[in-house]
Tab-separated table of C-alpha atoms in Angstrom:
chain	number	residue	atom	x	y	z
A	12	UNK	CA	31.518	91.103	-0.522
A	13	UNK	CA	33.798	92.106	-3.318
A	14	UNK	CA	36.212	95.178	-2.976
A	15	UNK	CA	38.687	96.784	-5.208
A	16	UNK	CA	41.839	98.509	-3.821
A	17	UNK	CA	44.212	100.829	-5.336
A	18	UNK	CA	47.073	101.491	-3.176
A	19	UNK	CA	48.504	104.539	-5.100
A	20	UNK	CA	46.412	107.786	-4.835
A	21	UNK	CA	49.010	109.611	-6.995
A	22	UNK	CA	51.559	108.875	-9.406
A	23	UNK	CA	53.667	111.158	-11.763
A	24	UNK	CA	55.592	109.735	-14.880
A	25	UNK	CA	57.495	111.736	-17.564
A	26	UNK	CA	56.035	111.974	-21.469
A	27	UNK	CA	56.960	109.019	-23.433
A	28	UNK	CA	58.052	106.855	-20.272
A	29	UNK	CA	55.790	104.016	-19.126
A	30	UNK	CA	54.016	103.711	-15.904
A	31	UNK	CA	52.287	101.126	-14.233
A	32	UNK	CA	49.127	101.314	-11.969
A	33	UNK	CA	48.297	98.832	-9.513
A	34	UNK	CA	44.963	97.351	-8.556
A	35	UNK	CA	43.964	94.227	-6.355
A	36	UNK	CA	40.679	92.674	-5.626
A	37	UNK	CA	39.024	90.410	-3.490
A	38	UNK	CA	35.982	88.146	-4.574
A	39	UNK	CA	34.882	84.533	-4.336
A	40	UNK	CA	33.189	84.723	-7.511
A	41	UNK	CA	34.669	82.878	-10.523
A	42	UNK	CA	33.033	84.547	-13.420
A	43	UNK	CA	33.734	88.216	-13.682
A	44	UNK	CA	35.187	91.324	-15.824
A	45	UNK	CA	37.711	93.664	-15.013
A	46	UNK	CA	38.179	97.158	-16.092
A	47	UNK	CA	40.148	100.175	-16.066
A	48	UNK	CA	38.447	103.438	-16.472
A	49	UNK	CA	39.893	107.044	-17.000
A	50	UNK	CA	38.435	110.219	-15.742
A	51	UNK	CA	40.038	113.242	-17.259
A	52	UNK	CA	39.530	116.637	-16.015
A	53	UNK	CA	36.520	116.922	-18.163
A	54	UNK	CA	35.172	114.125	-15.690
A	55	UNK	CA	33.710	111.851	-18.331
A	56	UNK	CA	34.357	108.352	-17.550
A	57	UNK	CA	35.975	106.733	-20.646
A	58	UNK	CA	36.491	102.983	-20.562
A	59	UNK	CA	40.363	102.052	-21.229
A	60	UNK	CA	40.560	98.288	-21.294
A	61	UNK	CA	38.672	95.262	-20.022
A	62	UNK	CA	39.753	91.955	-19.028
A	63	UNK	CA	37.451	88.734	-18.916
A	64	UNK	CA	38.452	86.568	-15.648
A	65	UNK	CA	38.500	83.227	-17.916
A	66	UNK	CA	40.855	84.373	-20.426
A	67	UNK	CA	44.511	83.746	-19.329
A	68	UNK	CA	45.798	86.198	-22.055
A	69	UNK	CA	46.310	89.920	-20.876
A	70	UNK	CA	44.042	92.308	-22.501
A	71	UNK	CA	46.114	95.110	-24.819
A	72	UNK	CA	44.403	98.218	-26.244
A	73	UNK	CA	47.095	100.213	-28.180
A	74	UNK	CA	49.420	101.762	-25.611
A	75	UNK	CA	47.647	100.420	-22.861
A	76	UNK	CA	48.019	96.923	-21.473
A	77	UNK	CA	47.357	94.709	-18.290
A	78	UNK	CA	48.778	92.419	-16.114
A	79	UNK	CA	46.201	90.156	-14.900
A	80	UNK	CA	47.144	87.592	-12.272
A	81	UNK	CA	44.228	85.732	-11.443
A	82	UNK	CA	45.689	83.819	-8.477
A	83	UNK	CA	47.028	86.746	-6.793
A	84	UNK	CA	43.716	88.582	-7.792
A	85	UNK	CA	45.968	91.376	-9.047
A	86	UNK	CA	44.948	93.593	-12.328
A	87	UNK	CA	47.739	96.236	-12.918
A	88	UNK	CA	47.438	98.525	-16.036
A	89	UNK	CA	50.452	99.618	-17.902
A	90	UNK	CA	50.512	102.713	-19.994
A	91	UNK	CA	53.609	102.888	-22.551
A	92	UNK	CA	54.723	106.204	-24.289
A	93	UNK	CA	52.808	108.315	-21.684
A	94	UNK	CA	51.228	111.351	-23.322
A	95	UNK	CA	50.141	114.635	-21.965
A	96	UNK	CA	46.609	113.539	-22.797
A	97	UNK	CA	46.897	110.554	-20.404
A	98	UNK	CA	46.691	112.741	-17.516
A	99	UNK	CA	43.627	111.705	-15.621
A	100	UNK	CA	42.119	109.729	-12.809
A	101	UNK	CA	42.068	106.039	-13.275
A	102	UNK	CA	39.748	103.820	-11.847
A	103	UNK	CA	39.666	99.941	-11.516
A	104	UNK	CA	36.522	98.290	-11.566
A	105	UNK	CA	35.026	94.731	-10.995
A	106	UNK	CA	31.849	93.270	-12.210
A	107	UNK	CA	30.694	89.731	-11.641
A	108	UNK	CA	28.786	87.658	-14.210
A	109	UNK	CA	25.632	85.994	-13.442
A	110	UNK	CA	22.565	85.044	-14.789
A	111	UNK	CA	23.614	85.938	-18.337
A	112	UNK	CA	24.562	89.610	-17.497
A	113	UNK	CA	27.474	91.554	-15.634
A	114	UNK	CA	26.178	93.112	-12.682
A	115	UNK	CA	27.032	96.421	-10.953
A	116	UNK	CA	30.502	97.947	-11.111
A	117	UNK	CA	32.578	97.889	-7.926
A	118	UNK	CA	35.026	100.737	-8.218
A	119	UNK	CA	38.431	101.324	-6.530
A	120	UNK	CA	39.479	104.340	-4.924
A	121	UNK	CA	41.477	105.817	-7.882
A	122	UNK	CA	45.064	106.800	-8.909
A	123	UNK	CA	45.489	110.319	-9.985
A	124	UNK	CA	47.907	110.073	-12.916
A	125	UNK	CA	49.994	113.302	-13.719
A	126	UNK	CA	52.121	113.222	-17.003
A	127	UNK	CA	54.936	115.988	-17.124
A	128	UNK	CA	56.044	117.267	-20.128
B	6	UNK	CA	30.346	104.049	-29.626
B	7	UNK	CA	26.948	103.984	-27.298
B	8	UNK	CA	26.343	107.710	-26.271
B	9	UNK	CA	24.719	108.672	-22.929
B	10	UNK	CA	23.656	112.272	-22.185
B	11	UNK	CA	22.661	114.056	-18.879
B	12	UNK	CA	20.804	117.302	-18.378
B	13	UNK	CA	21.640	119.694	-16.973
B	14	UNK	CA	25.252	119.819	-16.860
B	15	UNK	CA	25.159	122.057	-13.937
B	16	UNK	CA	22.481	123.414	-11.457
B	17	UNK	CA	22.480	125.803	-8.722
B	18	UNK	CA	19.360	125.842	-6.403
B	19	UNK	CA	18.168	127.113	-3.238
B	20	UNK	CA	17.930	124.937	-0.169
B	21	UNK	CA	14.445	123.203	0.176
B	22	UNK	CA	13.783	123.085	-3.374
B	23	UNK	CA	13.666	120.064	-5.721
B	24	UNK	CA	15.795	119.039	-8.566
B	25	UNK	CA	15.560	116.857	-11.608
B	26	UNK	CA	18.217	115.289	-13.472
B	27	UNK	CA	17.882	113.326	-16.737
B	28	UNK	CA	19.908	110.631	-18.297
B	29	UNK	CA	19.347	109.587	-21.832
B	30	UNK	CA	20.836	106.828	-24.046
B	31	UNK	CA	20.869	108.290	-27.054
B	32	UNK	CA	21.423	105.398	-29.602
B	33	UNK	CA	20.501	102.383	-27.799
B	34	UNK	CA	17.851	101.049	-25.416
B	35	UNK	CA	18.997	100.407	-21.930
B	36	UNK	CA	16.680	98.341	-19.645
B	37	UNK	CA	18.990	99.233	-16.656
B	38	UNK	CA	20.676	102.520	-15.808
B	39	UNK	CA	22.926	103.387	-12.521
B	40	UNK	CA	23.208	106.538	-10.833
B	41	UNK	CA	26.491	107.453	-9.119
B	42	UNK	CA	27.619	110.401	-6.780
B	43	UNK	CA	31.023	111.513	-6.711
B	44	UNK	CA	32.855	113.727	-4.336
B	45	UNK	CA	35.937	115.986	-5.494
B	46	UNK	CA	39.032	113.721	-5.916
B	47	UNK	CA	36.934	110.619	-4.666
B	48	UNK	CA	35.694	107.366	-6.201
B	49	UNK	CA	32.051	107.018	-7.683
B	50	UNK	CA	29.630	106.036	-5.211
B	51	UNK	CA	26.807	103.960	-6.575
B	52	UNK	CA	23.449	105.257	-5.168
B	53	UNK	CA	20.850	102.999	-7.157
B	54	UNK	CA	20.158	100.626	-9.936
B	55	UNK	CA	17.314	101.882	-12.265
B	56	UNK	CA	15.193	99.395	-13.989
B	57	UNK	CA	12.892	100.148	-16.726
B	58	UNK	CA	9.469	99.653	-15.577
B	59	UNK	CA	10.122	98.679	-12.232
B	60	UNK	CA	11.181	100.278	-8.649
B	61	UNK	CA	14.815	101.091	-8.422
B	62	UNK	CA	17.188	99.265	-6.149
B	63	UNK	CA	18.852	101.457	-3.715
B	64	UNK	CA	22.338	100.828	-2.085
B	65	UNK	CA	22.600	100.907	1.688
B	66	UNK	CA	22.489	104.282	3.210
B	67	UNK	CA	20.952	105.939	0.264
B	68	UNK	CA	17.626	107.604	1.206
B	69	UNK	CA	14.988	106.575	-1.605
B	70	UNK	CA	12.645	109.183	-0.536
B	71	UNK	CA	15.392	111.931	-0.886
B	72	UNK	CA	16.531	110.679	-4.175
B	73	UNK	CA	13.727	109.788	-6.370
B	74	UNK	CA	14.351	107.688	-9.461
B	75	UNK	CA	12.113	106.987	-12.487
B	76	UNK	CA	12.898	104.705	-15.350
B	77	UNK	CA	9.992	105.189	-17.496
B	78	UNK	CA	11.360	104.398	-20.854
B	79	UNK	CA	14.277	102.545	-22.197
B	80	UNK	CA	16.095	105.665	-23.075
B	81	UNK	CA	15.399	107.780	-20.088
B	82	UNK	CA	16.049	107.496	-16.418
B	83	UNK	CA	15.522	110.575	-13.941
B	84	UNK	CA	16.979	111.366	-10.664
B	85	UNK	CA	15.183	113.814	-8.307
B	86	UNK	CA	17.060	115.414	-5.360
B	87	UNK	CA	13.948	116.304	-3.021
B	88	UNK	CA	14.080	119.241	-0.709
B	89	UNK	CA	17.759	119.743	-1.419
B	90	UNK	CA	20.206	120.784	1.120
B	91	UNK	CA	23.829	122.011	0.785
B	92	UNK	CA	25.060	118.353	1.749
B	93	UNK	CA	23.577	117.255	-1.303
B	94	UNK	CA	25.930	119.299	-3.608
B	95	UNK	CA	28.059	116.940	-5.508
B	96	UNK	CA	28.747	115.720	-8.880
B	97	UNK	CA	25.965	113.092	-9.961
B	98	UNK	CA	26.828	110.340	-12.896
B	99	UNK	CA	24.728	108.182	-14.612
B	100	UNK	CA	25.613	105.279	-16.786
B	101	UNK	CA	23.658	102.985	-19.001
B	102	UNK	CA	24.237	99.302	-19.663
B	103	UNK	CA	24.604	98.352	-23.343
B	104	UNK	CA	25.026	94.538	-24.289
B	105	UNK	CA	28.310	93.959	-25.572
B	106	UNK	CA	30.016	90.528	-26.972
B	107	UNK	CA	32.777	88.972	-24.898
B	108	UNK	CA	34.673	86.135	-26.223
B	109	UNK	CA	32.469	83.682	-24.544
B	110	UNK	CA	29.325	85.493	-23.715
B	111	UNK	CA	27.565	88.586	-23.907
B	112	UNK	CA	27.975	91.113	-21.157
B	113	UNK	CA	26.689	94.396	-20.124
B	114	UNK	CA	29.037	97.474	-20.649
B	115	UNK	CA	28.300	100.525	-18.815
B	116	UNK	CA	28.483	103.718	-20.741
B	117	UNK	CA	28.536	106.810	-18.735
B	118	UNK	CA	26.996	110.185	-19.049
B	119	UNK	CA	29.098	113.533	-18.664
B	120	UNK	CA	27.677	113.925	-15.321
B	121	UNK	CA	25.855	117.130	-13.447
B	122	UNK	CA	27.544	119.175	-10.925
B	123	UNK	CA	24.738	120.325	-8.442
B	124	UNK	CA	25.283	123.274	-6.118
B	125	UNK	CA	22.701	123.799	-3.290
B	126	UNK	CA	22.785	127.336	-1.610
């Protein structure tokens, strides 16, 4: 069975600084995708970034980037130049690719990030 | 991007009544939708996978007679909480699969609704 682990329940960072959120996963699958989702106080789930497992290059989206270590099964999220609007719960998620489509998402327990002014 | 709506956004009901929550994909068709439950400060727990035109697939431990799911069209899935009790109070979130293009092959990206807060008195 696939599992996703986020070992940091809560984190805090000063505005404009950089913070890294950790995520590890366990799977025997070879074709899969990894995601980071953000859930602000409004509770709307927002996709932050995704990584295709067969791509060695780390995904980046503006201030957000990942460090994907496939052998170590690690998928951390780095947020640069943190902004107050980044305050949210962040979920790491895994989905394996099978039969021409990705399957259901497996979520981690989440990391509550607070950006301090 | 693809938009998913949920209705109602919040509902309060008496114990023993049934409540229906709607999930709509507004600008795309979704053959597969998912229903999640989320308790405060916790992660999303997948309840069931809803497939258009067929029976839903429930996760282990989820009572299918308690949580009825209907996916009658490519843009609408409904979750009915039957004979609701206070322990059913929670935040319910739906998502819809939208086909996106990856660098090697297409994949299904899930777009989430804004959620429905259910309070059972």
